[in-house]
Structures are given as structure tokens and as C-alpha cells.
PDB file of C-alpha atoms in Angstrom:
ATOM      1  CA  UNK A 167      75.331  -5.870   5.529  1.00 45.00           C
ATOM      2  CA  UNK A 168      76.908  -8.754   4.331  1.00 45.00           C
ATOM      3  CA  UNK A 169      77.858 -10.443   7.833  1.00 45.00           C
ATOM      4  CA  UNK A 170      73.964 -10.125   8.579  1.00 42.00           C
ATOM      5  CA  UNK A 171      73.475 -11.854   5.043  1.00 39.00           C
ATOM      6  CA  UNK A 172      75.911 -14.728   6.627  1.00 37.00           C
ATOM      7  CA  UNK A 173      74.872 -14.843   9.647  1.00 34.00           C
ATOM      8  CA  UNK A 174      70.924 -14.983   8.289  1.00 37.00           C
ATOM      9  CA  UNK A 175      71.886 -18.219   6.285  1.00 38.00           C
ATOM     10  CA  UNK A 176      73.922 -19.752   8.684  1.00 37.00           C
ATOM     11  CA  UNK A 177      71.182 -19.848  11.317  1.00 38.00           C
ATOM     12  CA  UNK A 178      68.389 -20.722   8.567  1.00 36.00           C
ATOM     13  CA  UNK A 179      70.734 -23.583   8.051  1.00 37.00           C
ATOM     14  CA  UNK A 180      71.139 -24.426  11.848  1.00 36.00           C
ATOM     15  CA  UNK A 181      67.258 -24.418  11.832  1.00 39.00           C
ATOM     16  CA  UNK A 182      66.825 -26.463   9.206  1.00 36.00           C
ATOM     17  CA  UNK A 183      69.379 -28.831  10.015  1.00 38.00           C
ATOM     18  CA  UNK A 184      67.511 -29.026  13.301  1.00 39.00           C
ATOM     19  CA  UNK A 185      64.205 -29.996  12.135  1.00 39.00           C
ATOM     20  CA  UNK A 186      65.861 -32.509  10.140  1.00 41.00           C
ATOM     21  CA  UNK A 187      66.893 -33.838  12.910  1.00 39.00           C
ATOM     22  CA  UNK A 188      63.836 -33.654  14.787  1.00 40.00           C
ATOM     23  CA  UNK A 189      61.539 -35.093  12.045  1.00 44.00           C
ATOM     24  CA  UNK A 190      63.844 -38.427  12.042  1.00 47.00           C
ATOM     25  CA  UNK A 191      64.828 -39.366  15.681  1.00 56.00           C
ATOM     26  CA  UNK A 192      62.303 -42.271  15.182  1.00 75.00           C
ATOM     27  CA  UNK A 193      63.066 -44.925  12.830  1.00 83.00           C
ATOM     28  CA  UNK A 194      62.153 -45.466   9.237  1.00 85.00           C
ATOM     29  CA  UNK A 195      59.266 -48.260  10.244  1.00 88.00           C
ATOM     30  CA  UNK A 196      58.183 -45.922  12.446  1.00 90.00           C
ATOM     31  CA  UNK A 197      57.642 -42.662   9.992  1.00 90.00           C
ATOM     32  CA  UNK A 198      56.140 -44.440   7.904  1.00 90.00           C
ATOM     33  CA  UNK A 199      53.718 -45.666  10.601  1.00 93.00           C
ATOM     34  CA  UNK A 200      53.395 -42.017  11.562  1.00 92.00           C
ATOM     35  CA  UNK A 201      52.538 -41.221   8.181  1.00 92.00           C
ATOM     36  CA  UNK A 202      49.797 -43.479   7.577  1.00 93.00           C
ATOM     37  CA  UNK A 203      48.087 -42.221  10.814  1.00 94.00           C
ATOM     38  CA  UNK A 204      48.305 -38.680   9.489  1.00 94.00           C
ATOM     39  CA  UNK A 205      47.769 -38.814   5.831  1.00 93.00           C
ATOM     40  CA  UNK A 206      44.965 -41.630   6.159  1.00 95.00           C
ATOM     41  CA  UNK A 207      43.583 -41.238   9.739  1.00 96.00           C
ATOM     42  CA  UNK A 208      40.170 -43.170   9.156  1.00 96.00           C
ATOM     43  CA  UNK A 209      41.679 -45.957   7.348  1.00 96.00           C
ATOM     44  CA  UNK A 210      44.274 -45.956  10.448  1.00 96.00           C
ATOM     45  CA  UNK A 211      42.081 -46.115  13.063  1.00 97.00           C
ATOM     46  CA  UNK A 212      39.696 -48.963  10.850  1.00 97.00           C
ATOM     47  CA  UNK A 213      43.048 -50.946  10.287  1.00 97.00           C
ATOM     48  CA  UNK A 214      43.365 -50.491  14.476  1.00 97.00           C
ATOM     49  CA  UNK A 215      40.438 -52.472  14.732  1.00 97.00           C
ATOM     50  CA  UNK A 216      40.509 -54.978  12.093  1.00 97.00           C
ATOM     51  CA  UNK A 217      44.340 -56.049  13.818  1.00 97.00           C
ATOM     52  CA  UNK A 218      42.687 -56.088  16.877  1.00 98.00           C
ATOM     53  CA  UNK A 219      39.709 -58.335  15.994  1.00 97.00           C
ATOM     54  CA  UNK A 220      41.724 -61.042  14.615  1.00 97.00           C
ATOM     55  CA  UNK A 221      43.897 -61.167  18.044  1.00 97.00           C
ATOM     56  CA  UNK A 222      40.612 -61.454  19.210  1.00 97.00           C
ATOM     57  CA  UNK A 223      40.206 -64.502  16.756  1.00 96.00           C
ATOM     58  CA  UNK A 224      43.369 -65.637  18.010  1.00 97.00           C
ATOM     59  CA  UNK A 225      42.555 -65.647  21.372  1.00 97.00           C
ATOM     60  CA  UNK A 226      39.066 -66.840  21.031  1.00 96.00           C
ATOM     61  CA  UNK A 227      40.703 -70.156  18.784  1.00 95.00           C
ATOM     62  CA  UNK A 228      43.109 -70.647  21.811  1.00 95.00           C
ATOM     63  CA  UNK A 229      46.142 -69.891  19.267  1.00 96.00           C
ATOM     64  CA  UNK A 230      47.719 -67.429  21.686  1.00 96.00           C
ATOM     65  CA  UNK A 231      46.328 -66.697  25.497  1.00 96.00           C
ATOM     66  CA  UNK A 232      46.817 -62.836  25.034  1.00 95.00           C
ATOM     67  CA  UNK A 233      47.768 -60.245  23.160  1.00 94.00           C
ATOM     68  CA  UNK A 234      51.578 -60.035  24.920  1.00 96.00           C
ATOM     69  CA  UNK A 235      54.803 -60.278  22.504  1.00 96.00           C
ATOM     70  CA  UNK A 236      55.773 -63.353  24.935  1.00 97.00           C
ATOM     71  CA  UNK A 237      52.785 -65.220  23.260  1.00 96.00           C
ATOM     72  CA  UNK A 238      53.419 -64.302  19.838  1.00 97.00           C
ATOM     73  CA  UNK A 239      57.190 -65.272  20.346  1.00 97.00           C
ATOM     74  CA  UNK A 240      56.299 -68.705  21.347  1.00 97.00           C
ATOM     75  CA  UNK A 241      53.611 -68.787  18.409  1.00 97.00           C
ATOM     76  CA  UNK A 242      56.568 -68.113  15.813  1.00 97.00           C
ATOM     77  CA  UNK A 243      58.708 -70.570  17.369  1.00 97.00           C
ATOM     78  CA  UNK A 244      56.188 -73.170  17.299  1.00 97.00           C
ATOM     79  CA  UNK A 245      55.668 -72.304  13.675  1.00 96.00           C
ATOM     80  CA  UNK A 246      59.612 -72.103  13.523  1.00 96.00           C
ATOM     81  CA  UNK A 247      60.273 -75.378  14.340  1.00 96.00           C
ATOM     82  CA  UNK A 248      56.834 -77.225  12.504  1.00 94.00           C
ATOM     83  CA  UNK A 249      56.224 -75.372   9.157  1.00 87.00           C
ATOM     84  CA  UNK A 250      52.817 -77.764   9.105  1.00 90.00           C
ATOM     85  CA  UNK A 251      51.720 -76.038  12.279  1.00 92.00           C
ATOM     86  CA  UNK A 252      48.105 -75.353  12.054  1.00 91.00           C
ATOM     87  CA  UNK A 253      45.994 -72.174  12.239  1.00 93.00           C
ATOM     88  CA  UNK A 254      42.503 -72.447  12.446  1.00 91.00           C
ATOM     89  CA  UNK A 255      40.730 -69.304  11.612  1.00 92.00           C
ATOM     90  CA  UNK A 256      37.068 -68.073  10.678  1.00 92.00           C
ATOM     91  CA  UNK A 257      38.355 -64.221   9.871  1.00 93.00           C
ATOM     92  CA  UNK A 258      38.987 -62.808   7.035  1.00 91.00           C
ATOM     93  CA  UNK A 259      41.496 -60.822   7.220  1.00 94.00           C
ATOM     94  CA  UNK A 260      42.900 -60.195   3.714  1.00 92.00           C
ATOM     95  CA  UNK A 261      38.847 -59.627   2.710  1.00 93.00           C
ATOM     96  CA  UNK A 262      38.936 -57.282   5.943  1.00 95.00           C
ATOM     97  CA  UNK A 263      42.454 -55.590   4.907  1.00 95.00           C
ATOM     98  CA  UNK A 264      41.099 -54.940   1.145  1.00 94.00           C
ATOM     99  CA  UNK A 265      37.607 -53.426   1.937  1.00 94.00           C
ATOM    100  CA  UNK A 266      39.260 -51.083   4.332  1.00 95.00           C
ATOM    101  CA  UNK A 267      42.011 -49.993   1.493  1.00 94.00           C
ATOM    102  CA  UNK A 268      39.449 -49.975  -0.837  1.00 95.00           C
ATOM    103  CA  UNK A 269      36.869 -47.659   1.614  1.00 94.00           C
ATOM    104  CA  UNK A 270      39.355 -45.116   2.450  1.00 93.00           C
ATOM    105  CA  UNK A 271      41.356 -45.515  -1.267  1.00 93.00           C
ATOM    106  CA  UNK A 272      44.737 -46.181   0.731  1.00 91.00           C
ATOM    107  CA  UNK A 273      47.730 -46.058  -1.217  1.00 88.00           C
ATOM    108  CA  UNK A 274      51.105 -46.961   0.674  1.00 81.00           C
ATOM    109  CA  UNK A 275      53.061 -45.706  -2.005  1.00 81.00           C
ATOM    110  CA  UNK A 276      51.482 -42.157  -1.511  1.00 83.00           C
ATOM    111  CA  UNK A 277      52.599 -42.670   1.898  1.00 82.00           C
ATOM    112  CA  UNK A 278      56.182 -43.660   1.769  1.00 80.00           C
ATOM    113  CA  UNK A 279      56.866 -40.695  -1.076  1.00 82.00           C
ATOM    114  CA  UNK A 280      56.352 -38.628   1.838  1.00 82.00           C
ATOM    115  CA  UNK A 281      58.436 -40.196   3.965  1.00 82.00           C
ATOM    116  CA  UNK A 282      61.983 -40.356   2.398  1.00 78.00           C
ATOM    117  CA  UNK A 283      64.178 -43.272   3.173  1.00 74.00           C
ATOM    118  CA  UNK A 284      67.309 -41.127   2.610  1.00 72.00           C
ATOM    119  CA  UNK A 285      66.467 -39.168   5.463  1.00 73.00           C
ATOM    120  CA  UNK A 286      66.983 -42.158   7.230  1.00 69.00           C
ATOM    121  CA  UNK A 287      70.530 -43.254   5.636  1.00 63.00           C
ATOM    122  CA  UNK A 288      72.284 -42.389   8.537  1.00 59.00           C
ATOM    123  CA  UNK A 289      70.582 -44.877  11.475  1.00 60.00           C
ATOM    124  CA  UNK A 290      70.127 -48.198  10.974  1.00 62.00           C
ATOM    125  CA  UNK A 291      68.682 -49.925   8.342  1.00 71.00           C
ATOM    126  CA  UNK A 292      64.897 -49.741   8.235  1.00 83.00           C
ATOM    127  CA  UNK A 293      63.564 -53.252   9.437  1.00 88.00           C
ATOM    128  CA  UNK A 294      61.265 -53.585   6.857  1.00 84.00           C
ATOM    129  CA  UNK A 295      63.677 -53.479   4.345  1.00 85.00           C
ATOM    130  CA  UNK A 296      66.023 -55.646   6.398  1.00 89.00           C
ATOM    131  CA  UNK A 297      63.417 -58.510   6.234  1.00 92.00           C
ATOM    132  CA  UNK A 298      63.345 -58.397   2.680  1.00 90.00           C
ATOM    133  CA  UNK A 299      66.579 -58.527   2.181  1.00 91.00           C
ATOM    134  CA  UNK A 300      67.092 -61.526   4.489  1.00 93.00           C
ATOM    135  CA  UNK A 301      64.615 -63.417   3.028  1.00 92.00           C
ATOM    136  CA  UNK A 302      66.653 -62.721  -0.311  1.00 92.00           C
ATOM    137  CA  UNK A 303      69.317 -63.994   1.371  1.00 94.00           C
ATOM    138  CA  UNK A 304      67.756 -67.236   2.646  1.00 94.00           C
ATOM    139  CA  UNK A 305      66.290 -68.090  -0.425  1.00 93.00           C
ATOM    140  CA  UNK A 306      69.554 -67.789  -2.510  1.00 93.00           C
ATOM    141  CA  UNK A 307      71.222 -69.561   0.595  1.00 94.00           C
ATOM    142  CA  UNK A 308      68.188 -72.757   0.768  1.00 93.00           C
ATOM    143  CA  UNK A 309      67.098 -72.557  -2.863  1.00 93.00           C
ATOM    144  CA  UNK A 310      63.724 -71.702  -1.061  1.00 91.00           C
ATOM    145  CA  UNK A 311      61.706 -69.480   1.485  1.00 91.00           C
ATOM    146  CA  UNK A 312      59.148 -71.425   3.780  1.00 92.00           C
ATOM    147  CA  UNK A 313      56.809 -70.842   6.496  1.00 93.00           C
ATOM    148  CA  UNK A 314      59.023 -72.112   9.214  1.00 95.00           C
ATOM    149  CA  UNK A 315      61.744 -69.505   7.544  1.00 96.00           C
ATOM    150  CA  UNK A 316      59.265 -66.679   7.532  1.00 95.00           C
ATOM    151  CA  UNK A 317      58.164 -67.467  11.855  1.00 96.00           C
ATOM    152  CA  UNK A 318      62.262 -67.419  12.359  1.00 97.00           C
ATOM    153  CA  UNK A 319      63.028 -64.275   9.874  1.00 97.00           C
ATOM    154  CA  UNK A 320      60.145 -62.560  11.952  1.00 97.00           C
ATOM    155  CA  UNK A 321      61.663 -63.224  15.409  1.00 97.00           C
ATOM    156  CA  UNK A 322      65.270 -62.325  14.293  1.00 96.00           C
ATOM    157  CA  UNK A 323      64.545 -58.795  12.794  1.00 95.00           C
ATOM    158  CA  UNK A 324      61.600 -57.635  14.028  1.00 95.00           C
ATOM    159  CA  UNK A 325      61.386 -56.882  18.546  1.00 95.00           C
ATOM    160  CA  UNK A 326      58.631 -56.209  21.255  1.00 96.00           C
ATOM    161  CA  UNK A 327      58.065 -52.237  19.830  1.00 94.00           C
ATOM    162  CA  UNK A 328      57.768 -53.431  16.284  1.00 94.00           C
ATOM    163  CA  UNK A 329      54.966 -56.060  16.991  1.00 95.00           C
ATOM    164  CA  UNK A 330      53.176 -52.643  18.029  1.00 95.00           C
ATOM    165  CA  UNK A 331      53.235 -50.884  14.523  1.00 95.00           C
ATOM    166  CA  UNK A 332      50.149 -51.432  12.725  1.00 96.00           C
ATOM    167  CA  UNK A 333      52.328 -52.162   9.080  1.00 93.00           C
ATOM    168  CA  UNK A 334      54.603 -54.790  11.208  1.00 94.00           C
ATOM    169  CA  UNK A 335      51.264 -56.215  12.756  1.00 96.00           C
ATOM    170  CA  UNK A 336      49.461 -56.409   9.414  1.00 95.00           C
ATOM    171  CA  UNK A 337      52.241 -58.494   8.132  1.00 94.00           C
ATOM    172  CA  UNK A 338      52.481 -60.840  11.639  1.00 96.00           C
ATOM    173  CA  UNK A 339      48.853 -61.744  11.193  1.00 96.00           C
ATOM    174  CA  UNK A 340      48.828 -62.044   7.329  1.00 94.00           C
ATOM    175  CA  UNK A 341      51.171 -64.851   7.504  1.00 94.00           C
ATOM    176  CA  UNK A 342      49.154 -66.226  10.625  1.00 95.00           C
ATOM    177  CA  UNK A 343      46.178 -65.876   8.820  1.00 94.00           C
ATOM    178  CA  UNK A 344      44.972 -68.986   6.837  1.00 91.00           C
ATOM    179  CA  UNK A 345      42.048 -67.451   4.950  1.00 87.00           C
ATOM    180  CA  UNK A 346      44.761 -65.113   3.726  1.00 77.00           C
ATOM    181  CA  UNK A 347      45.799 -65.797  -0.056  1.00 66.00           C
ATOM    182  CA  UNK A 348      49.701 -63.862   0.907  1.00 56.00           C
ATOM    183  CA  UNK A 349      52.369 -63.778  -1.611  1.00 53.00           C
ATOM    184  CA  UNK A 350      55.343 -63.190  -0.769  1.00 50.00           C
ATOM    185  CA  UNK A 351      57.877 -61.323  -3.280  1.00 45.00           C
ATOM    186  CA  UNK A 352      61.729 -61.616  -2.845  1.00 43.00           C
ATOM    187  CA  UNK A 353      64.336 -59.879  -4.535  1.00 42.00           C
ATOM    188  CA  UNK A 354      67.279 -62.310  -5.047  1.00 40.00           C
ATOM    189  CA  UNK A 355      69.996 -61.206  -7.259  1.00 40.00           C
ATOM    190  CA  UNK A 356      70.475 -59.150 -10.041  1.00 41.00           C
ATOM    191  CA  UNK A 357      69.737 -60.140 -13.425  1.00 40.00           C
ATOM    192  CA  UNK A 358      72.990 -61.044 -15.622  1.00 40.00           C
ATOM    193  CA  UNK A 359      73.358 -61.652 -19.368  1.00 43.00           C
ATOM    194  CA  UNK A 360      74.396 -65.110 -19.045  1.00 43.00           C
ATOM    195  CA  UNK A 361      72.043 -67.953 -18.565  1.00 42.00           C
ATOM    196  CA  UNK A 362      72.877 -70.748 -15.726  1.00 41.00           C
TER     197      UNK A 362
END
């Protein structure tokens, strides 16, 4: 009886351990992206076409030709190498972004509690979280964090399959945007006792 007791728990763990597996082959960026779709599937598919109108705006303003990462990589350079480069837009986005959170009472915090990070301890480190912290980095480094250091710290962490996730895009075209009022929050040290 007891063998069968064993052998019961050692294939519930197998199982388990399995499914574990299976529920994080993707990466971090990507669960979470997963996530929204599921838990909030009409603010999703609303937040689909919102992103999609302003490429539209893009387009339309002759900021990029088309929708292809090869455009958007040259937009971030030029931005990259002239933080004055101008954006001339008549969207809304961040008004756009809001109402839709608002409409379908999104809450990303709902949606990363069910999406643990730990799971993901093991692969590399999410690239959302990456960004932040090499913008942390950059500011301590420069003593400040501007636009032309945003276009490059887009193009070094984030690639081709990123640009497709609707949180990654969301943050592409709220920095593009220039209707969008965008802070930008940086963690860049810990706090000591002693003043400098």
C-alpha cells in the first residue's frame, strides 16, 4: 500500500512539474500579454485597435511608411541620434488608452498577480523589467534619462517579436506620441542614511 502511496505522489509531482513547465515556455512579457487577453478580453481586443489606429496616424503623418519593425527601427534611431526630432500627431492616445481602462475597469496589477514572475526566475530576465533597470542604470551613469536615451534603450532591449505585444506597443507609441502627457518612473538606487 505504501509503494502505491509513493508512487501516487511521485507522478502527481511529475504532472505538476510538467504543467509548470508548460504554463512558462513563453517568456514573462509574454504571460503577461497572455493574461491580459484572457482576464480582460474586450479591453484587449479595444487596446488592438486603438494601437492600430495610431500606426494608422503614423502612417497617414508620413512618420513611418508601414507598420514593419524595419520602419520603427529607423524611427528610434532617428529619434536616437536627434532627441528634438519631431512628431506631429492629431491622436490621442493617452485620452484613447484611459477611456478604454476606464470602460473595461482594467487593472494591470490584477493581471500580473496572476502571472508570477518567480515562475519565470529560471529564463531570462523579463524585458520589461530589463528596461527599467537600464534606464536606472543610465540615469545614475548620465545624471539624466532623455528622449534620445529612451529611442536607444528601446532598440537595445526590446526585438522584432516584442514590437508585436500589445504592453511593448503601448509603451513604443506612448513615447512617440506627443499629445501623450508620459512620465516616466526610474528606480535608481537604494535609499541610505547618509545625505550626499
Amino acid at each position: 500500500m505504501k509503494i502505491h502511496t509513493y508512487l501516487f505522489v511521485f507522478m502527481s509531482f511529475i504532472f505538476f512539474n510538467e504543467l509548470a513547465a508548460q504554463a512558462t515556455n513563453g517568456t514573462y512579457d509574454e504571460a503577461i500579454n497572455s493574461a491580459l487577453e484572457k482576464e480582460y478580453p474586450e479591453y484587449h481586443a479595444a487596446l488592438l485597435t486603438i494601437l492600430d489606429d495610431f500606426e494608422k496616424e503614423l502612417i497617414s503623418k508620413n512618420i513611418i511608411t508601414d507598420g514593419t519593425y524595419k520602419n520603427y527601427v529607423s524611427l528610434l534611431n532617428e529619434i536616437s541620434n536627434d532627441s528634438t526630432y519631431k512628431i506631429v500627431s492629431d491622436f490621442a492616445l493617452g485620452d484613447s488608452l484611459k477611456i478604454n481602462a476606464k470602460r473595461y475597469k482594467y487593472k494591470l496589477a490584477k493581471t500580473m498577480k496572476t502571472v508570477p514572475l518567480i515562475q519565470y526566475g529560471n529564463k531570462a530576465q523579463p524585458k520589461s523589467i530589463l528596461f527599467n533597470q537600464r534606464a536606472s542604470e543610465i540615469t545614475k551613469e548620465k545624471g539624466k534619462f532623455n528622449r534620445s536615451d529612451y529611442a536607444s534603450l528601446l532598440l537595445e532591449v526590446y526585438d522584432e517579436e516584442d514590437f508585436q505585444l500589445p504592453t511593448i506597443r503601448t509603451q513604443l507609441y506612448r513615447f512617440l506620441d506627443p499629445n501623450t502627457e508620459h512620465t516616466y518612473y526610474t528606480y535608481i538606487a537604494q535609499p541610505t542614511s547618509t545625505n550626499n
